[in-house]
mmCIF file of C-alpha atoms (C1' of nucleotides) in Angstrom:
data_model
loop_
_atom_site.group_PDB
_atom_site.id
_atom_site.type_symbol
_atom_site.label_atom_id
_atom_site.label_comp_id
_atom_site.label_asym_id
_atom_site.label_seq_id
_atom_site.Cartn_x
_atom_site.Cartn_y
_atom_site.Cartn_z
ATOM 1 C CA MET A 235 -29.785 -2.032 -3.102
ATOM 2 C CA GLU A 236 -31.988 -4.989 -2.114
ATOM 3 C CA SER A 237 -34.252 -5.769 0.949
ATOM 4 C CA THR A 238 -34.609 -9.381 2.362
ATOM 5 C CA PRO A 239 -37.057 -10.475 -0.359
ATOM 6 C CA VAL A 240 -34.784 -11.922 -3.129
ATOM 7 C CA THR A 241 -35.112 -11.833 -7.114
ATOM 8 C CA PRO A 242 -35.134 -14.835 -9.033
ATOM 9 C CA ALA A 243 -31.495 -14.267 -10.127
ATOM 10 C CA GLU A 244 -30.444 -13.994 -6.565
ATOM 11 C CA GLN A 245 -32.119 -17.226 -5.688
ATOM 12 C CA LEU A 246 -29.655 -19.114 -7.867
ATOM 13 C CA LEU A 247 -27.041 -18.261 -5.374
ATOM 14 C CA THR A 248 -27.166 -21.195 -3.683
ATOM 15 C CA HIS A 249 -23.561 -21.445 -2.421
ATOM 16 C CA ASP A 250 -23.875 -19.127 0.314
ATOM 17 C CA THR A 251 -26.089 -15.928 1.250
ATOM 18 C CA VAL A 252 -22.813 -14.026 1.344
ATOM 19 C CA ASP A 253 -22.704 -13.882 -2.292
ATOM 20 C CA ARG A 254 -25.989 -12.020 -2.815
ATOM 21 C CA CYS A 255 -24.941 -8.457 -2.297
ATOM 22 C CA ALA A 256 -22.637 -8.629 -5.376
ATOM 23 C CA ARG A 257 -25.994 -9.116 -7.334
ATOM 24 C CA ALA A 258 -26.705 -5.402 -6.480
ATOM 25 C CA ASP A 259 -25.455 -4.811 -10.101
ATOM 26 C CA PRO A 260 -25.050 -8.183 -11.702
ATOM 27 C CA GLU A 261 -24.767 -7.426 -15.413
ATOM 28 C CA HIS A 262 -23.194 -10.700 -16.251
ATOM 29 C CA PRO A 263 -21.766 -11.496 -19.738
ATOM 30 C CA ARG A 264 -23.795 -14.586 -20.165
ATOM 31 C CA PRO A 265 -27.074 -15.837 -18.458
ATOM 32 C CA ASP A 266 -26.812 -18.672 -15.775
ATOM 33 C CA GLY A 267 -26.488 -21.835 -17.265
ATOM 34 C CA GLN A 268 -24.023 -20.715 -20.214
ATOM 35 C CA ASP A 269 -21.711 -19.355 -17.728
ATOM 36 C CA ARG A 270 -18.560 -20.738 -18.169
ATOM 37 C CA TYR A 271 -15.767 -18.122 -18.697
ATOM 38 C CA THR A 272 -12.220 -18.713 -19.483
ATOM 39 C CA ILE A 273 -9.558 -16.911 -17.210
ATOM 40 C CA SER A 274 -9.120 -14.493 -19.899
ATOM 41 C CA GLU A 275 -12.584 -13.490 -20.044
ATOM 42 C CA VAL A 276 -12.751 -13.129 -16.293
ATOM 43 C CA ALA A 277 -9.581 -10.970 -16.420
ATOM 44 C CA ALA A 278 -11.175 -8.643 -19.085
ATOM 45 C CA HIS A 279 -14.279 -8.531 -17.111
ATOM 46 C CA THR A 280 -12.948 -7.786 -13.573
ATOM 47 C CA GLY A 281 -9.914 -5.936 -14.546
ATOM 48 C CA LEU A 282 -7.755 -8.268 -12.745
ATOM 49 C CA SER A 283 -4.743 -10.115 -14.490
ATOM 50 C CA ALA A 284 -4.978 -13.742 -15.051
ATOM 51 C CA HIS A 285 -2.050 -14.027 -12.800
ATOM 52 C CA THR A 286 -3.800 -12.443 -9.954
ATOM 53 C CA LEU A 287 -6.816 -14.643 -10.580
ATOM 54 C CA ARG A 288 -4.647 -17.817 -10.445
ATOM 55 C CA TRP A 289 -3.052 -16.395 -7.101
ATOM 56 C CA TYR A 290 -6.292 -15.649 -5.455
ATOM 57 C CA GLU A 291 -7.205 -19.176 -6.016
ATOM 58 C CA ARG A 292 -3.870 -20.465 -4.729
ATOM 59 C CA ILE A 293 -4.018 -18.434 -1.442
ATOM 60 C CA GLY A 294 -7.575 -19.418 -0.928
ATOM 61 C CA LEU A 295 -9.351 -16.325 -1.723
ATOM 62 C CA MET A 296 -11.365 -17.944 -4.465
ATOM 63 C CA PRO A 297 -13.595 -21.097 -3.836
ATOM 64 C CA HIS A 298 -12.156 -23.729 -5.919
ATOM 65 C CA VAL A 299 -12.988 -22.961 -9.681
ATOM 66 C CA ASP A 300 -14.467 -25.515 -12.024
ATOM 67 C CA ARG A 301 -12.200 -27.040 -14.685
ATOM 68 C CA SER A 302 -12.843 -28.156 -18.357
ATOM 69 C CA HIS A 303 -11.952 -31.705 -19.228
ATOM 70 C CA THR A 304 -8.520 -30.654 -19.893
ATOM 71 C CA GLY A 305 -8.015 -28.950 -16.591
ATOM 72 C CA GLN A 306 -8.407 -25.196 -17.847
ATOM 73 C CA ARG A 307 -10.350 -23.093 -15.388
ATOM 74 C CA ARG A 308 -14.037 -22.189 -16.011
ATOM 75 C CA PHE A 309 -15.458 -19.468 -14.073
ATOM 76 C CA THR A 310 -19.209 -19.160 -13.434
ATOM 77 C CA ASN A 311 -21.416 -16.030 -12.718
ATOM 78 C CA ARG A 312 -21.204 -16.917 -9.055
ATOM 79 C CA ASP A 313 -17.406 -16.724 -9.205
ATOM 80 C CA LEU A 314 -18.003 -13.239 -10.982
ATOM 81 C CA ASP A 315 -20.273 -12.442 -8.115
ATOM 82 C CA TRP A 316 -17.550 -13.336 -5.470
ATOM 83 C CA LEU A 317 -14.836 -11.433 -7.162
ATOM 84 C CA SER A 318 -17.112 -8.378 -7.402
ATOM 85 C CA LEU A 319 -17.370 -8.527 -3.503
ATOM 86 C CA VAL A 320 -13.571 -9.087 -3.166
ATOM 87 C CA GLY A 321 -12.938 -6.117 -5.463
ATOM 88 C CA LYS A 322 -15.193 -3.995 -3.018
ATOM 89 C CA LEU A 323 -13.252 -5.357 0.006
ATOM 90 C CA ARG A 324 -9.962 -4.714 -1.890
ATOM 91 C CA LEU A 325 -11.191 -1.005 -2.230
ATOM 92 C CA THR A 326 -11.628 -0.673 1.375
ATOM 93 C CA GLY A 327 -7.901 -1.453 1.858
ATOM 94 C CA MET A 328 -8.684 -4.830 3.781
ATOM 95 C CA PRO A 329 -5.452 -6.779 3.846
ATOM 96 C CA VAL A 330 -5.649 -9.920 1.625
ATOM 97 C CA ALA A 331 -5.098 -12.201 4.592
ATOM 98 C CA ASP A 332 -8.532 -10.810 6.050
ATOM 99 C CA MET A 333 -10.266 -11.323 2.924
ATOM 100 C CA VAL A 334 -8.837 -14.814 2.944
ATOM 101 C CA ARG A 335 -10.092 -15.273 6.490
ATOM 102 C CA TYR A 336 -13.537 -13.945 5.306
ATOM 103 C CA ALA A 337 -13.542 -16.544 2.575
ATOM 104 C CA ASP A 338 -12.796 -19.231 5.079
ATOM 105 C CA LEU A 339 -15.746 -18.250 7.155
ATOM 106 C CA VAL A 340 -17.869 -18.520 4.054
ATOM 107 C CA ARG A 341 -16.774 -21.970 3.264
ATOM 108 C CA GLN A 342 -17.384 -22.896 6.892
ATOM 109 C CA GLY A 343 -21.146 -22.109 6.661
ATOM 110 C CA GLU A 344 -23.842 -20.283 8.494
ATOM 111 C CA HIS A 345 -22.415 -20.605 11.814
ATOM 112 C CA THR A 346 -20.022 -18.053 11.081
ATOM 113 C CA PHE A 347 -22.354 -15.374 10.700
ATOM 114 C CA GLU A 348 -21.459 -13.541 13.877
ATOM 115 C CA GLU A 349 -17.670 -13.566 13.155
ATOM 116 C CA ARG A 350 -18.260 -12.524 9.444
ATOM 117 C CA GLN A 351 -20.459 -9.605 10.622
ATOM 118 C CA ALA A 352 -17.791 -8.703 13.265
ATOM 119 C CA LEU A 353 -15.087 -8.681 10.350
ATOM 120 C CA LEU A 354 -17.057 -6.408 8.331
ATOM 121 C CA GLU A 355 -18.064 -4.092 11.146
ATOM 122 C CA GLN A 356 -14.289 -3.499 11.853
ATOM 123 C CA THR A 357 -13.789 -2.869 8.233
ATOM 124 C CA ARG A 358 -16.488 -0.344 8.114
ATOM 125 C CA ARG A 359 -14.825 1.411 11.080
ATOM 126 C CA ASP A 360 -11.654 1.363 9.201
ATOM 127 C CA VAL A 361 -13.394 2.867 6.129
ATOM 128 C CA LEU A 362 -14.968 5.515 8.043
ATOM 129 C CA GLY A 363 -11.852 6.497 9.823
ATOM 130 C CA ARG A 364 -10.019 6.659 6.340
ATOM 131 C CA ILE A 365 -12.748 8.914 4.886
ATOM 132 C CA ALA A 366 -12.236 11.145 7.844
ATOM 133 C CA GLU A 367 -8.487 11.047 7.398
ATOM 134 C CA LEU A 368 -8.837 11.968 3.717
ATOM 135 C CA GLN A 369 -11.195 14.783 4.432
ATOM 136 C CA GLY A 370 -8.629 16.096 6.791
ATOM 137 C CA THR A 371 -5.961 15.935 4.014
ATOM 138 C CA LEU A 372 -8.410 17.754 1.791
ATOM 139 C CA ALA A 373 -8.275 20.747 4.208
ATOM 140 C CA VAL A 374 -4.644 21.004 3.835
ATOM 141 C CA LEU A 375 -4.748 20.611 0.013
ATOM 142 C CA ASN A 376 -7.336 23.212 -0.532
ATOM 143 C CA TYR A 377 -5.293 25.542 1.674
ATOM 144 C CA LYS A 378 -2.165 25.014 -0.205
ATOM 145 C CA ILE A 379 -3.666 25.117 -3.659
ATOM 146 C CA ASP A 380 -5.414 28.213 -2.706
ATOM 147 C CA PHE A 381 -2.134 29.684 -1.570
ATOM 148 C CA TYR A 382 -0.267 28.877 -4.912
ATOM 149 C CA ALA A 383 -3.193 30.094 -7.012
ATOM 150 C CA GLY A 384 -3.234 33.421 -4.969
ATOM 151 C CA ALA A 385 0.491 33.886 -5.179
ATOM 152 C CA ARG A 386 0.564 33.128 -9.035
ATOM 153 C CA ARG A 387 -2.452 35.742 -9.461
ATOM 154 C CA ALA A 388 -0.410 38.195 -7.484
ATOM 155 C CA SER A 389 2.692 37.823 -9.593
ATOM 156 C CA GLU A 390 0.833 38.142 -12.757
ATOM 157 C CA ARG A 391 -0.573 41.539 -11.640
ATOM 158 C CA ALA A 392 2.839 42.668 -10.568
ATOM 159 C CA MET B 106 11.783 35.936 0.883
ATOM 160 C CA GLU B 107 7.923 36.292 1.382
ATOM 161 C CA SER B 108 5.277 38.178 -0.168
ATOM 162 C CA THR B 109 1.895 37.948 1.133
ATOM 163 C CA PRO B 110 1.373 39.340 4.883
ATOM 164 C CA VAL B 111 1.858 36.594 7.516
ATOM 165 C CA THR B 112 1.542 35.944 11.222
ATOM 166 C CA PRO B 113 4.907 36.410 13.382
ATOM 167 C CA ALA B 114 5.055 32.748 13.700
ATOM 168 C CA GLU B 115 4.916 32.303 9.981
ATOM 169 C CA GLN B 116 7.482 34.657 9.356
ATOM 170 C CA LEU B 117 10.038 32.389 10.815
ATOM 171 C CA LEU B 118 9.377 30.036 8.255
ATOM 172 C CA THR B 119 11.922 31.575 5.759
ATOM 173 C CA HIS B 120 12.817 28.408 3.923
ATOM 174 C CA ASP B 121 9.850 28.407 1.691
ATOM 175 C CA THR B 122 6.260 29.524 1.744
ATOM 176 C CA VAL B 123 5.149 26.027 1.414
ATOM 177 C CA ASP B 124 5.996 25.461 5.053
ATOM 178 C CA ARG B 125 3.221 27.778 6.045
ATOM 179 C CA CYS B 126 0.095 25.600 5.935
ATOM 180 C CA ALA B 127 1.614 23.172 8.426
ATOM 181 C CA ARG B 128 1.382 26.019 11.049
ATOM 182 C CA ALA B 129 -2.439 25.674 10.876
ATOM 183 C CA ASP B 130 -2.121 23.863 14.096
ATOM 184 C CA PRO B 131 1.503 24.392 15.288
ATOM 185 C CA GLU B 132 1.767 23.335 18.824
ATOM 186 C CA HIS B 133 5.375 22.890 18.828
ATOM 187 C CA PRO B 134 7.094 21.278 22.074
ATOM 188 C CA ARG B 135 9.598 24.188 22.258
ATOM 189 C CA PRO B 136 9.354 27.957 21.210
ATOM 190 C CA ASP B 137 11.493 28.867 18.115
ATOM 191 C CA GLY B 138 15.023 29.627 19.091
ATOM 192 C CA GLN B 139 15.125 26.657 21.506
ATOM 193 C CA ASP B 140 14.066 24.294 18.831
ATOM 194 C CA ARG B 141 16.824 21.680 18.559
ATOM 195 C CA TYR B 142 15.151 18.230 18.824
ATOM 196 C CA THR B 143 16.847 15.023 18.750
ATOM 197 C CA ILE B 144 15.769 12.285 16.432
ATOM 198 C CA SER B 145 14.049 10.359 18.977
ATOM 199 C CA GLU B 146 12.113 13.514 20.271
ATOM 200 C CA VAL B 147 10.991 13.929 16.525
ATOM 201 C CA ALA B 148 10.061 10.257 16.364
ATOM 202 C CA ALA B 149 7.990 10.546 19.372
ATOM 203 C CA HIS B 150 6.390 13.667 18.328
ATOM 204 C CA THR B 151 5.495 12.605 14.643
ATOM 205 C CA GLY B 152 4.942 8.889 15.356
ATOM 206 C CA LEU B 153 7.543 8.190 12.598
ATOM 207 C CA SER B 154 10.491 5.926 13.544
ATOM 208 C CA ALA B 155 13.970 7.211 13.818
ATOM 209 C CA HIS B 156 14.836 4.839 11.075
ATOM 210 C CA THR B 157 12.083 6.242 8.882
ATOM 211 C CA LEU B 158 13.203 9.971 9.627
ATOM 212 C CA ARG B 159 16.727 9.042 8.489
ATOM 213 C CA TRP B 160 15.435 7.513 5.339
ATOM 214 C CA TYR B 161 13.341 10.305 4.497
ATOM 215 C CA GLU B 162 16.465 12.505 4.498
ATOM 216 C CA ARG B 163 18.474 10.021 2.608
ATOM 217 C CA ILE B 164 15.924 9.849 -0.221
ATOM 218 C CA GLY B 165 15.468 13.730 -0.365
ATOM 219 C CA LEU B 166 12.040 14.072 1.416
ATOM 220 C CA MET B 167 13.777 16.025 4.031
ATOM 221 C CA PRO B 168 15.626 19.291 3.617
ATOM 222 C CA HIS B 169 19.073 18.508 5.028
ATOM 223 C CA VAL B 170 18.609 18.740 8.709
ATOM 224 C CA ASP B 171 20.914 20.550 11.025
ATOM 225 C CA ARG B 172 23.855 18.734 13.026
ATOM 226 C CA SER B 173 25.300 19.213 16.370
ATOM 227 C CA HIS B 174 29.128 19.556 16.589
ATOM 228 C CA THR B 175 29.434 15.870 16.820
ATOM 229 C CA GLY B 176 27.109 15.239 13.747
ATOM 230 C CA GLN B 177 24.059 14.316 15.567
ATOM 231 C CA ARG B 178 20.858 15.592 13.935
ATOM 232 C CA ARG B 179 19.090 18.521 15.486
ATOM 233 C CA PHE B 180 15.648 19.075 14.054
ATOM 234 C CA THR B 181 13.829 22.427 14.105
ATOM 235 C CA ASN B 182 10.278 23.579 14.468
ATOM 236 C CA ARG B 183 10.473 24.166 10.750
ATOM 237 C CA ASP B 184 11.320 20.528 10.221
ATOM 238 C CA LEU B 185 8.497 19.500 12.409
ATOM 239 C CA ASP B 186 6.151 21.631 10.076
ATOM 240 C CA TRP B 187 7.657 20.078 7.066
ATOM 241 C CA LEU B 188 6.968 16.560 8.481
ATOM 242 C CA SER B 189 3.522 17.530 9.409
ATOM 243 C CA LEU B 190 2.928 18.394 5.811
ATOM 244 C CA VAL B 191 4.672 15.190 4.711
ATOM 245 C CA GLY B 192 2.334 13.244 7.160
ATOM 246 C CA LYS B 193 -0.721 14.788 5.311
ATOM 247 C CA LEU B 194 0.674 13.965 1.845
ATOM 248 C CA ARG B 195 1.331 10.334 3.012
ATOM 249 C CA LEU B 196 -2.315 9.955 4.283
ATOM 250 C CA THR B 197 -3.604 11.125 0.856
ATOM 251 C CA GLY B 198 -1.833 7.911 -0.491
ATOM 252 C CA MET B 199 0.695 10.006 -2.533
ATOM 253 C CA PRO B 200 3.680 7.875 -3.495
ATOM 254 C CA VAL B 201 6.899 8.781 -1.764
ATOM 255 C CA ALA B 202 8.482 9.435 -5.151
ATOM 256 C CA ASP B 203 5.842 12.266 -5.717
ATOM 257 C CA MET B 204 6.541 13.662 -2.299
ATOM 258 C CA VAL B 205 10.339 13.755 -3.206
ATOM 259 C CA ARG B 206 9.305 15.459 -6.445
ATOM 260 C CA TYR B 207 7.352 18.032 -4.333
ATOM 261 C CA ALA B 208 10.260 18.550 -2.072
ATOM 262 C CA ASP B 209 12.585 19.173 -4.941
ATOM 263 C CA LEU B 210 10.233 21.781 -6.267
ATOM 264 C CA VAL B 211 10.213 23.611 -2.941
ATOM 265 C CA ARG B 212 14.158 23.433 -3.053
ATOM 266 C CA GLN B 213 14.001 25.093 -6.292
ATOM 267 C CA GLY B 214 12.060 28.120 -5.285
ATOM 268 C CA GLU B 215 8.978 30.203 -6.211
ATOM 269 C CA HIS B 216 9.305 29.565 -9.939
ATOM 270 C CA THR B 217 7.931 26.145 -9.307
ATOM 271 C CA PHE B 218 4.688 27.445 -7.924
ATOM 272 C CA GLU B 219 2.680 26.347 -11.034
ATOM 273 C CA GLU B 220 3.990 22.702 -11.054
ATOM 274 C CA ARG B 221 3.606 22.379 -7.210
ATOM 275 C CA GLN B 222 -0.216 23.540 -7.610
ATOM 276 C CA ALA B 223 -0.616 21.115 -10.442
ATOM 277 C CA LEU B 224 0.824 18.224 -8.210
ATOM 278 C CA LEU B 225 -1.444 19.078 -5.363
ATOM 279 C CA GLU B 226 -4.470 19.443 -7.567
ATOM 280 C CA GLN B 227 -3.886 15.908 -8.934
ATOM 281 C CA THR B 228 -3.582 14.708 -5.459
ATOM 282 C CA ARG B 229 -6.785 16.466 -4.657
ATOM 283 C CA ARG B 230 -8.497 14.716 -7.579
ATOM 284 C CA ASP B 231 -7.094 11.333 -6.395
ATOM 285 C CA VAL B 232 -8.364 11.941 -2.866
ATOM 286 C CA LEU B 233 -11.750 12.969 -4.135
ATOM 287 C CA GLY B 234 -11.935 9.822 -6.064
ATOM 288 C CA ARG B 235 -10.657 7.610 -3.249
ATOM 289 C CA ILE B 236 -13.519 9.089 -0.915
ATOM 290 C CA ALA B 237 -16.023 8.130 -3.600
ATOM 291 C CA GLU B 238 -14.626 4.648 -3.839
ATOM 292 C CA LEU B 239 -14.729 4.206 -0.096
ATOM 293 C CA GLN B 240 -18.333 5.452 0.080
ATOM 294 C CA GLY B 241 -19.195 2.785 -2.503
ATOM 295 C CA THR B 242 -17.635 0.129 -0.486
ATOM 296 C CA LEU B 243 -19.624 1.405 2.617
ATOM 297 C CA ALA B 244 -22.934 0.852 0.695
ATOM 298 C CA VAL B 245 -21.898 -2.886 0.331
ATOM 299 C CA LEU B 246 -20.715 -3.138 3.920
ATOM 300 C CA ASN B 247 -23.644 -1.843 5.285
ATOM 301 C CA TYR B 248 -25.884 -4.019 2.992
ATOM 302 C CA LYS B 249 -23.954 -7.297 4.190
ATOM 303 C CA ILE B 250 -23.710 -6.076 7.940
ATOM 304 C CA ASP B 251 -27.429 -5.654 7.860
ATOM 305 C CA PHE B 252 -28.081 -8.959 6.195
ATOM 306 C CA TYR B 253 -25.956 -10.673 8.909
ATOM 307 C CA ALA B 254 -27.525 -9.016 11.639
ATOM 308 C CA GLY B 255 -31.100 -9.719 10.346
ATOM 309 C CA ALA B 256 -30.110 -13.397 9.693
ATOM 310 C CA ARG B 257 -28.926 -13.646 13.356
ATOM 311 C CA ARG B 258 -31.972 -12.038 14.762
ATOM 312 C CA ALA B 259 -33.973 -14.393 12.867
ATOM 313 C CA SER B 260 -32.064 -17.540 14.069
ATOM 314 C CA GLU B 261 -32.525 -16.217 17.601
ATOM 315 C CA ARG B 262 -36.082 -15.988 17.358
ATOM 316 C CA ALA B 263 -36.410 -19.565 15.896
ATOM 317 C "C1'" DT C 245 35.623 7.514 34.797
ATOM 318 C "C1'" DA C 246 32.515 4.159 33.865
ATOM 319 C "C1'" DT C 247 27.938 2.568 32.551
ATOM 320 C "C1'" DG C 248 24.276 2.352 29.656
ATOM 321 C "C1'" DA C 249 21.148 4.850 26.613
ATOM 322 C "C1'" DC C 250 21.283 6.973 22.474
ATOM 323 C "C1'" DC C 251 23.188 8.439 17.993
ATOM 324 C "C1'" DT C 252 25.884 7.722 13.540
ATOM 325 C "C1'" DT C 253 26.500 5.049 8.775
ATOM 326 C "C1'" DG C 254 25.793 1.980 4.435
ATOM 327 C "C1'" DG C 255 23.525 -1.821 3.423
ATOM 328 C "C1'" DA C 256 20.734 -5.812 3.901
ATOM 329 C "C1'" DG C 257 16.081 -7.558 5.103
ATOM 330 C "C1'" DT C 258 10.989 -7.632 5.453
ATOM 331 C "C1'" DG C 259 6.062 -7.922 4.314
ATOM 332 C "C1'" DC C 260 2.544 -7.155 1.029
ATOM 333 C "C1'" DG C 261 0.348 -7.639 -3.235
ATOM 334 C "C1'" DC C 262 1.176 -8.828 -6.996
ATOM 335 C "C1'" DT C 263 4.050 -10.098 -11.605
ATOM 336 C "C1'" DC C 264 6.296 -12.763 -14.389
ATOM 337 C "C1'" DC C 265 9.153 -16.902 -15.998
ATOM 338 C "C1'" DA C 266 10.065 -21.475 -17.787
ATOM 339 C "C1'" DG C 267 8.679 -25.435 -19.467
ATOM 340 C "C1'" DG C 268 4.842 -27.923 -21.059
ATOM 341 C "C1'" DC C 269 -0.115 -29.120 -22.765
ATOM 342 C "C1'" DA C 270 -4.062 -28.607 -25.756
ATOM 343 C "C1'" DA C 271 -7.023 -26.559 -29.268
ATOM 344 C "C1'" DG C 272 -7.907 -24.310 -33.893
ATOM 345 C "C1'" DC C 273 -6.190 -23.379 -38.504
ATOM 346 C "C1'" DG C 274 -4.097 -23.346 -43.401
ATOM 347 C "C1'" DC D 215 1.965 -31.282 -40.029
ATOM 348 C "C1'" DG D 216 3.402 -27.441 -38.297
ATOM 349 C "C1'" DC D 217 2.325 -22.858 -36.245
ATOM 350 C "C1'" DT D 218 -0.014 -19.869 -33.131
ATOM 351 C "C1'" DT D 219 -2.594 -18.860 -29.365
ATOM 352 C "C1'" DG D 220 -4.179 -19.726 -24.831
ATOM 353 C "C1'" DC D 221 -3.845 -22.149 -20.784
ATOM 354 C "C1'" DC D 222 -1.432 -24.990 -17.041
ATOM 355 C "C1'" DT D 223 2.132 -25.349 -12.755
ATOM 356 C "C1'" DG D 224 5.500 -24.073 -9.121
ATOM 357 C "C1'" DG D 225 8.470 -20.911 -8.010
ATOM 358 C "C1'" DA D 226 11.256 -16.752 -8.504
ATOM 359 C "C1'" DG D 227 11.254 -11.759 -8.975
ATOM 360 C "C1'" DC D 228 9.578 -6.919 -8.118
ATOM 361 C "C1'" DG D 229 8.384 -2.290 -6.312
ATOM 362 C "C1'" DC D 230 7.031 -0.018 -2.400
ATOM 363 C "C1'" DA D 231 7.826 1.700 2.041
ATOM 364 C "C1'" DC D 232 9.787 0.843 5.375
ATOM 365 C "C1'" DT D 233 12.650 -1.757 9.063
ATOM 366 C "C1'" DC D 234 16.645 -3.498 11.014
ATOM 367 C "C1'" DC D 235 21.542 -4.713 11.593
ATOM 368 C "C1'" DA D 236 26.539 -4.169 12.629
ATOM 369 C "C1'" DA D 237 29.957 -1.716 14.141
ATOM 370 C "C1'" DG D 238 31.050 2.055 16.240
ATOM 371 C "C1'" DG D 239 31.011 7.039 18.245
ATOM 372 C "C1'" DT D 240 28.625 10.377 21.902
ATOM 373 C "C1'" DC D 241 26.176 11.912 25.950
ATOM 374 C "C1'" DA D 242 24.322 12.064 30.854
ATOM 375 C "C1'" DT D 243 24.395 10.454 35.215
ATOM 376 C "C1'" DA D 244 26.594 8.350 39.310
#
DNA sequence: TATGACCTTGGAGTGCGCTCCAGGCAAGCG
DNA sequence: CGCTTGCCTGGAGCGCACTCCAAGGTCATA
């Protein structure tokens, strides 16, 4: 991960500081400047369907995406960074409505830092709770798997 | 019906060995023998709605529940045990269809131990993967929360 | 015995997160 | 030029896991 001093790549992310963290593992297909991806390229890169990418834009989960002269979407490296963050938030189980809220806050600028932080802190609490839940289920799964394994070994010996 | 040695409480669970693990933390409202709960008692105890309990039965996720002479459901401690297991499996994120499959295997008897074990082992793999995913998201959340906290401290100093 | 809370059923409705469709435009190729 | 491929849009449809409704029967208390 990164500390406060920023790498040259990160400094290009002028849209909002919020985008930076996605640069933890950038690995963009093309260098900044030649970064104009079609929707199917982005779909392949992110694993999301083109449908889903269009839908994300419709519901306000993507900042409005550049268009070619004929109106086709052209995604940038920054869009990829944003989608990477969205992917992480999606993995947390955060509802799409909350991600949209977060996107709104980002659009509104730096005076929303506090609310953004609160939103992410709530999400972190949710994640920690979910991990604890899952670890509780592991205890049961382990117990029952052991039971079945033991019962099957016993019946083979019989 | 059972093979391996069990505690007295566990010996009452004649329906299937699979119910045992739920007895890890029994704490039933009433002792066995006086265990005839109405649907709303079970709803209060489990946190599931009465609607959901009826629906579970309809789709085959509950063994058929006892009825009073007038046709009202009367749940037993064993039903509570089963619901406790179902609750754990639900927390794992296992799809309801898979839980129904597991319930079918339980109904079919001991010759399905192998498949039950395989189902639970797959579930355990899923859970471990999910925990890893969530821990990955924690790294991002921590990074961004720290960023916002730092930015706000900096602006307060300014 | 009357009132009101609780229970029954089959089936319809809801909210979420996509997923797909129809109809049409635009670019590349033989 | 025609064909294929890829993209566009608004809106409909889907799968999941509930959630609720209507219409009626039952139970406990006064």
